[in-house]
One Martini backbone bead per residue (centre of mass of N, CA, C, O) as a GRO file, in nm:
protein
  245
    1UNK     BB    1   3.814  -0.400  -0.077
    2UNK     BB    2   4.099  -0.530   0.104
    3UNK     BB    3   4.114  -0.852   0.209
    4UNK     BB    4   4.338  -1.125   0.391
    5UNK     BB    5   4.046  -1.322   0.391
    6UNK     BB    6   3.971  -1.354   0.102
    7UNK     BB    7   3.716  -1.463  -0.076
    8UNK     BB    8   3.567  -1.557  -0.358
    9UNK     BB    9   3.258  -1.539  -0.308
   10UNK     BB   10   3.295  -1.202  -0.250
   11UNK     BB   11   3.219  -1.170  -0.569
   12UNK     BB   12   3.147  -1.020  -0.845
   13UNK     BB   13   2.870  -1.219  -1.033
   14UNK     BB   14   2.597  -1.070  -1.180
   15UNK     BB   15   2.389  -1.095  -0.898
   16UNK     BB   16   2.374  -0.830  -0.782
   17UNK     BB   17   2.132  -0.642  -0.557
   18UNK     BB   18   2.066  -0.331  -0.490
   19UNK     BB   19   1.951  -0.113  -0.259
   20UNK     BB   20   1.857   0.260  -0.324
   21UNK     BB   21   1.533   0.263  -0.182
   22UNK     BB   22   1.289   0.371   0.028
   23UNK     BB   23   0.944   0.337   0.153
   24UNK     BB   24   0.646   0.425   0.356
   25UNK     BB   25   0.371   0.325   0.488
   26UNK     BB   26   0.218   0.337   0.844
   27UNK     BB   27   0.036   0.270   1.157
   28UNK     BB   28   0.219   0.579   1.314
   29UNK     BB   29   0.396   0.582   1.026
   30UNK     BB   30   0.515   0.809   0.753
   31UNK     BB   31   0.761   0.638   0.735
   32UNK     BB   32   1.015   0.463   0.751
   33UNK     BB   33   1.209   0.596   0.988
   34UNK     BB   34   0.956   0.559   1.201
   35UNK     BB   35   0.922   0.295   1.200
   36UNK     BB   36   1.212   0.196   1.328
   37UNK     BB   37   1.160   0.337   1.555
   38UNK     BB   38   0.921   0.201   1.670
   39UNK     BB   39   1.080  -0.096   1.687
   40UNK     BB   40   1.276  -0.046   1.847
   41UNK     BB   41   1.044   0.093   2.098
   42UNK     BB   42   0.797  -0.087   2.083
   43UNK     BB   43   0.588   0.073   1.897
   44UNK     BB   44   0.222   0.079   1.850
   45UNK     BB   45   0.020   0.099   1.537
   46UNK     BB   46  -0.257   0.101   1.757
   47UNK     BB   47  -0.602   0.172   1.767
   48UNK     BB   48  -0.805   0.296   1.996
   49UNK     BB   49  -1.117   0.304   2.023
   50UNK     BB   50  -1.419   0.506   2.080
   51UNK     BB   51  -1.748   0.468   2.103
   52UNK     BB   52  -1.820   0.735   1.964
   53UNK     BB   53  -1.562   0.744   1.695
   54UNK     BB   54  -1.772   0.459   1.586
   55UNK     BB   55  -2.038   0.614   1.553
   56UNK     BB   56  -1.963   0.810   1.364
   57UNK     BB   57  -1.875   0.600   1.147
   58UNK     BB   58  -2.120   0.429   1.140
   59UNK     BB   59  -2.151   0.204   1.382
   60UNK     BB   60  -2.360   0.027   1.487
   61UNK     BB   61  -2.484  -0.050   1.787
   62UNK     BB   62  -2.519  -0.322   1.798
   63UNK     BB   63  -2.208  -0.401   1.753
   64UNK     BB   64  -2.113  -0.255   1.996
   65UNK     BB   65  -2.210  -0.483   2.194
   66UNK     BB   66  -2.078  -0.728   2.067
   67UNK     BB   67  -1.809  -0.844   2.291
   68UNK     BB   68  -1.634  -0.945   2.001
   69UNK     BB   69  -1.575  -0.659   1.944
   70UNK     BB   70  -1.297  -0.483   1.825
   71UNK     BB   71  -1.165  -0.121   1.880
   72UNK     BB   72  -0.966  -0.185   1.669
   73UNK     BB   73  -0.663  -0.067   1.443
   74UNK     BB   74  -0.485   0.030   1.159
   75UNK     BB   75  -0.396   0.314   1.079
   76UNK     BB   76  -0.290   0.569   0.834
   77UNK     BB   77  -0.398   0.830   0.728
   78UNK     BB   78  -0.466   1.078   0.503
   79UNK     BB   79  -0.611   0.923   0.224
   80UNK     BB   80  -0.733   1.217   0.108
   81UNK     BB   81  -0.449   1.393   0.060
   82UNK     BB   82  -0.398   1.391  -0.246
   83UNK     BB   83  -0.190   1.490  -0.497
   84UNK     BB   84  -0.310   1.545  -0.770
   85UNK     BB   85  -0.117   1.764  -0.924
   86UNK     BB   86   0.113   1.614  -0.946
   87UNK     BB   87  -0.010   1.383  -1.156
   88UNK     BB   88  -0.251   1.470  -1.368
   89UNK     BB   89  -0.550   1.494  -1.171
   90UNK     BB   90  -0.834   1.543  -1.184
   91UNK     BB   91  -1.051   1.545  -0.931
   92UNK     BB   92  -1.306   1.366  -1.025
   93UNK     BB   93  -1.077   1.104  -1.088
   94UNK     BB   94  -0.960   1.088  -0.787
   95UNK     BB   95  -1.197   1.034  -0.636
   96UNK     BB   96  -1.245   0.729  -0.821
   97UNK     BB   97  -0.997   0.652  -0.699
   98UNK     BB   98  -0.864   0.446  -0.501
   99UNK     BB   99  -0.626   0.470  -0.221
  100UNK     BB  100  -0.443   0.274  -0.277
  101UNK     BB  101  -0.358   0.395  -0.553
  102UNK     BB  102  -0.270   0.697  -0.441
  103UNK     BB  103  -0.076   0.618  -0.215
  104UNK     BB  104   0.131   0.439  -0.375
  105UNK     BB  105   0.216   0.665  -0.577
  106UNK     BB  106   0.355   0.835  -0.396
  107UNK     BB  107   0.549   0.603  -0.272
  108UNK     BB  108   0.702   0.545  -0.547
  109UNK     BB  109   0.790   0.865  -0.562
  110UNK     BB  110   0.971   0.858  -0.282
  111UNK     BB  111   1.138   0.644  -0.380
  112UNK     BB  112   1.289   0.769  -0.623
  113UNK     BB  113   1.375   1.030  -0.435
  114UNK     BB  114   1.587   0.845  -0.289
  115UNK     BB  115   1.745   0.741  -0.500
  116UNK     BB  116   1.782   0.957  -0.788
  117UNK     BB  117   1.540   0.933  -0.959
  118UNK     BB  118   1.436   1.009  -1.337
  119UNK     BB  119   1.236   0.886  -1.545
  120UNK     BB  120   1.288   1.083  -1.774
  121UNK     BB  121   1.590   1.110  -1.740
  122UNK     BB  122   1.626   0.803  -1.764
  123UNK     BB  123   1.731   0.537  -1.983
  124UNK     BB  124   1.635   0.322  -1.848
  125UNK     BB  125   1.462   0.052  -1.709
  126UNK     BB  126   1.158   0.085  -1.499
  127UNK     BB  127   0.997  -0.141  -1.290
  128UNK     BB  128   0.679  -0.256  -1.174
  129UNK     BB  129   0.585  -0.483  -0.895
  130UNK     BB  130   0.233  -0.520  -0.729
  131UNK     BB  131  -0.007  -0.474  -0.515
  132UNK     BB  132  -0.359  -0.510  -0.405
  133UNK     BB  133  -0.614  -0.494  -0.197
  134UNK     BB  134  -0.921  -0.478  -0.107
  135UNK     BB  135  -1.206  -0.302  -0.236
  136UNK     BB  136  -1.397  -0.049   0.001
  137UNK     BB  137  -1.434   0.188  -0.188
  138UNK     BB  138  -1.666   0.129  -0.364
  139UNK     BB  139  -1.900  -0.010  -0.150
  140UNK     BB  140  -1.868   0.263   0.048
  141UNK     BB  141  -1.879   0.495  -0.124
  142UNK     BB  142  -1.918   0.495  -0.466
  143UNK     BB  143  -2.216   0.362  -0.455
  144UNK     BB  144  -2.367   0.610  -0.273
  145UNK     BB  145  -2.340   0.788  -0.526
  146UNK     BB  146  -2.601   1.036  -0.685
  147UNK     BB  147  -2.406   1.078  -0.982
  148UNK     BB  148  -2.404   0.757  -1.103
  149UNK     BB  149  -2.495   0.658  -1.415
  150UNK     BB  150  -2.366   0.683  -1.638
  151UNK     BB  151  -2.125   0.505  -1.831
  152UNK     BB  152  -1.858   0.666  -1.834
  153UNK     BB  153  -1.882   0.614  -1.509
  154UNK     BB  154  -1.842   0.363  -1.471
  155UNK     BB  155  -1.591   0.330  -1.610
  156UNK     BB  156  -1.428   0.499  -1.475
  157UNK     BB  157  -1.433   0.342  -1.238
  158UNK     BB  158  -1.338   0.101  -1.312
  159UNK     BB  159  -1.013   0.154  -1.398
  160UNK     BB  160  -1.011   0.299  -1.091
  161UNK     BB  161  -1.029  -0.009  -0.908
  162UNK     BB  162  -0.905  -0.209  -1.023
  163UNK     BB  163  -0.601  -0.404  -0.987
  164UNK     BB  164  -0.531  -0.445  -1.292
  165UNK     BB  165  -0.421  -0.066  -1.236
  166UNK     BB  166  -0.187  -0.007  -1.079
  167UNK     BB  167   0.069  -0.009  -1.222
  168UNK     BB  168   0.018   0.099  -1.497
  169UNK     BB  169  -0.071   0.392  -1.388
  170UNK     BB  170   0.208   0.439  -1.267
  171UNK     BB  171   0.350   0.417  -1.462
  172UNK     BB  172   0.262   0.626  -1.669
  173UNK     BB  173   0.292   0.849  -1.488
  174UNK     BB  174   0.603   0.779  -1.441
  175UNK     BB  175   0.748   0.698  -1.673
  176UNK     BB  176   0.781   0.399  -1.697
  177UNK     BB  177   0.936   0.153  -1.923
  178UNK     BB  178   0.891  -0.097  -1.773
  179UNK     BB  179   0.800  -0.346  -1.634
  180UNK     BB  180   0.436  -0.408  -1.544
  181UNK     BB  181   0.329  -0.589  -1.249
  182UNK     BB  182   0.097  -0.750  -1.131
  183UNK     BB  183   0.039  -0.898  -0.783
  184UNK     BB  184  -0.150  -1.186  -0.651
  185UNK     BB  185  -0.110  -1.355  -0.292
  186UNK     BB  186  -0.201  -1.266  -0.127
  187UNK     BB  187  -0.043  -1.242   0.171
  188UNK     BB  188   0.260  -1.248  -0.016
  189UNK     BB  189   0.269  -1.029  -0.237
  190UNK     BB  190   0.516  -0.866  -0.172
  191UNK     BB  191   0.747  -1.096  -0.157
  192UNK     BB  192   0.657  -1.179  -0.475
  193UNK     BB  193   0.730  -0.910  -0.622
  194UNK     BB  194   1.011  -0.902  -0.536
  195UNK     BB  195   1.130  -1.153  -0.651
  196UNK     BB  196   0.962  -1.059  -0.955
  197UNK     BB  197   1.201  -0.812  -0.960
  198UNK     BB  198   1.467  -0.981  -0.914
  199UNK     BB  199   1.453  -1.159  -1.189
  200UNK     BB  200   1.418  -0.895  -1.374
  201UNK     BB  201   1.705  -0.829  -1.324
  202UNK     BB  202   1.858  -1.092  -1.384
  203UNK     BB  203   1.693  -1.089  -1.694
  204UNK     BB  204   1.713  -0.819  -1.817
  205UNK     BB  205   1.421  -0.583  -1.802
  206UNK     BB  206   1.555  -0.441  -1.591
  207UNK     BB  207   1.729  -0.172  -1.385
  208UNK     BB  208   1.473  -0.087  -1.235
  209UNK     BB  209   1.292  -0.217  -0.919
  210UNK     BB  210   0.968  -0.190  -0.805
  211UNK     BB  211   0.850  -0.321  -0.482
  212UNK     BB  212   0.505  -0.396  -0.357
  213UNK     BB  213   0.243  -0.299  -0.119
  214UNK     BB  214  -0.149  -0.256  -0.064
  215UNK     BB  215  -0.349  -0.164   0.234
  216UNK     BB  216  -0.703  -0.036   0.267
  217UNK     BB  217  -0.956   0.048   0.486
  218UNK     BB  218  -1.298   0.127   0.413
  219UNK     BB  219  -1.317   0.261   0.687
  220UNK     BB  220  -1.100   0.306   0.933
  221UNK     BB  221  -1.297   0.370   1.164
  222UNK     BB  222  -1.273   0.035   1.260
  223UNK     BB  223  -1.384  -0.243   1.369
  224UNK     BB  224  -1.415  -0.585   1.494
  225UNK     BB  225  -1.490  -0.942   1.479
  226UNK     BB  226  -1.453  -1.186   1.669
  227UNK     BB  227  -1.326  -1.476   1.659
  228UNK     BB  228  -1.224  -1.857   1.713
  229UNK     BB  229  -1.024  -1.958   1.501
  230UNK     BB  230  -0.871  -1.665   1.355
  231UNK     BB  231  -0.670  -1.430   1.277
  232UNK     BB  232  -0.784  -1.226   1.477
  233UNK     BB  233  -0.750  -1.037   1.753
  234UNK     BB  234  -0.936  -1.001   2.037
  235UNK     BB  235  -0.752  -0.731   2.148
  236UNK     BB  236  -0.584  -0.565   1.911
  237UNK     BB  237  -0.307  -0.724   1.947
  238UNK     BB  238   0.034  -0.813   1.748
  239UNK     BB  239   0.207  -1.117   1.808
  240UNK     BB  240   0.480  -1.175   1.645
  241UNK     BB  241   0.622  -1.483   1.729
  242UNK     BB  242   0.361  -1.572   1.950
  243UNK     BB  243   0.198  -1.828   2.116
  244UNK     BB  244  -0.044  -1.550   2.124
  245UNK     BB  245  -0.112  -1.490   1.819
   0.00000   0.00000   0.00000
């Protein structure tokens, strides 16, 4: 496009970085789509539980007596609906699998396919880097299963819930041939995943970039006990960028 009042700096000098599809889960939003509607909409994806709902989660009563015990989370939902055979990946394996790295893969893959690439058949090189939160998956789930003994199994649960096979494993299942870089920075994690995707872009070492990050915490249906003076909210709603955040 030819404008009259063109400037030199609006020229493309090798430095411009496409953005070519999105993904995400969200708490209330099962994709970009519905989240920027809650967004426009100011629609909260917070859930307040009942005391009933946090007892069968097994929520201990005590707890729940607490003043300061707070009935809400942010929950993502259906995290167990991992589509294994998708990526061809036996049940008892995929069981194994922390769900924020089965969430992320699905994620991951609904990004390419809004991109309109298939890293199969696409020449150039796809890198992933991203990080995941604390695994919850482990301590609450995994650990409690008494047909865990031997060896083999212990491996497998190993680098089956590891944070640093998170893109490795992804990248392998999806024939990625770029860089494969997990990044950790905690609260910052995702932002600096972007950074670090876009300078290998910048740097050819890929052609295409994916960058993000996932958090899930088992289980979801669960709240939290507020302090004074920690960073979650007394009441359960999320205010940023205000002065009761």
């Amino acid at each position: 496009m030819v404008q009259d009042n063109y400037n030199s700096t609006d020229a493309i000098e090798g430095l411009d970085i496409a953005i070519i599809g999105m993904a995400g889960r969200f708490p209330g939003a099962k994709n970009i789509d519905l989240f920027w509607e809650n967004l426009k909409k100011g629609v909260e994806g917070i859930k307040f539980f009942t005391e009933e709902e946090l007892k069968q989660a097994g929520v201990d009563p005590e707890t729940l007596r607490n003043p300061n015990y707070v009935k809400a989370r942010g929950v993502l939902g259906e995290v167990d609906q991992f589509d294994a055979g998708l990526f061809d990946f036996p049940p008892r394996e995929a069981e194994m699998i922390d769900p924020q790295h089965r969430v992320f893969m699905e994620v991951i893959w609904e990004a390419l396919e809004r991109a309109g690439y298939d890293p199969v058949k696409y020449d150039g090189l796809i890198g992933l880097f991203a990080g995941v939160g604390m695994n919850t998956y482990l301590f609450n789930y995994l650990f409690s299963l008494k047909n865990i003994s031997n060896p083999a199994d212990i491996y497998q649960i190993t680098i089956a819930n590891e944070k640093d096979f998170l893109t490795t494993r992804i990248s392998y299942k999806l024939d990625l041939r770029g860089p494969s870089i997990d990044v950790q920075t905690a609260c910052s994690t995702s932002l600096v995943a972007v950074h670090v995707a876009c300078q290998n872009l910048l740097n050819y070492d890929c052609d295409i970039a994916l960058a993000g990050g996932v958090t899930i915490s088992i289980p979801e249906e669960q709240g939290y006990v507020y302090q004074e003076g920690m960073i979650l909210s007394p009441d359960g709603h999320c205010r940023p960028f205000d002065a009761k955040a």
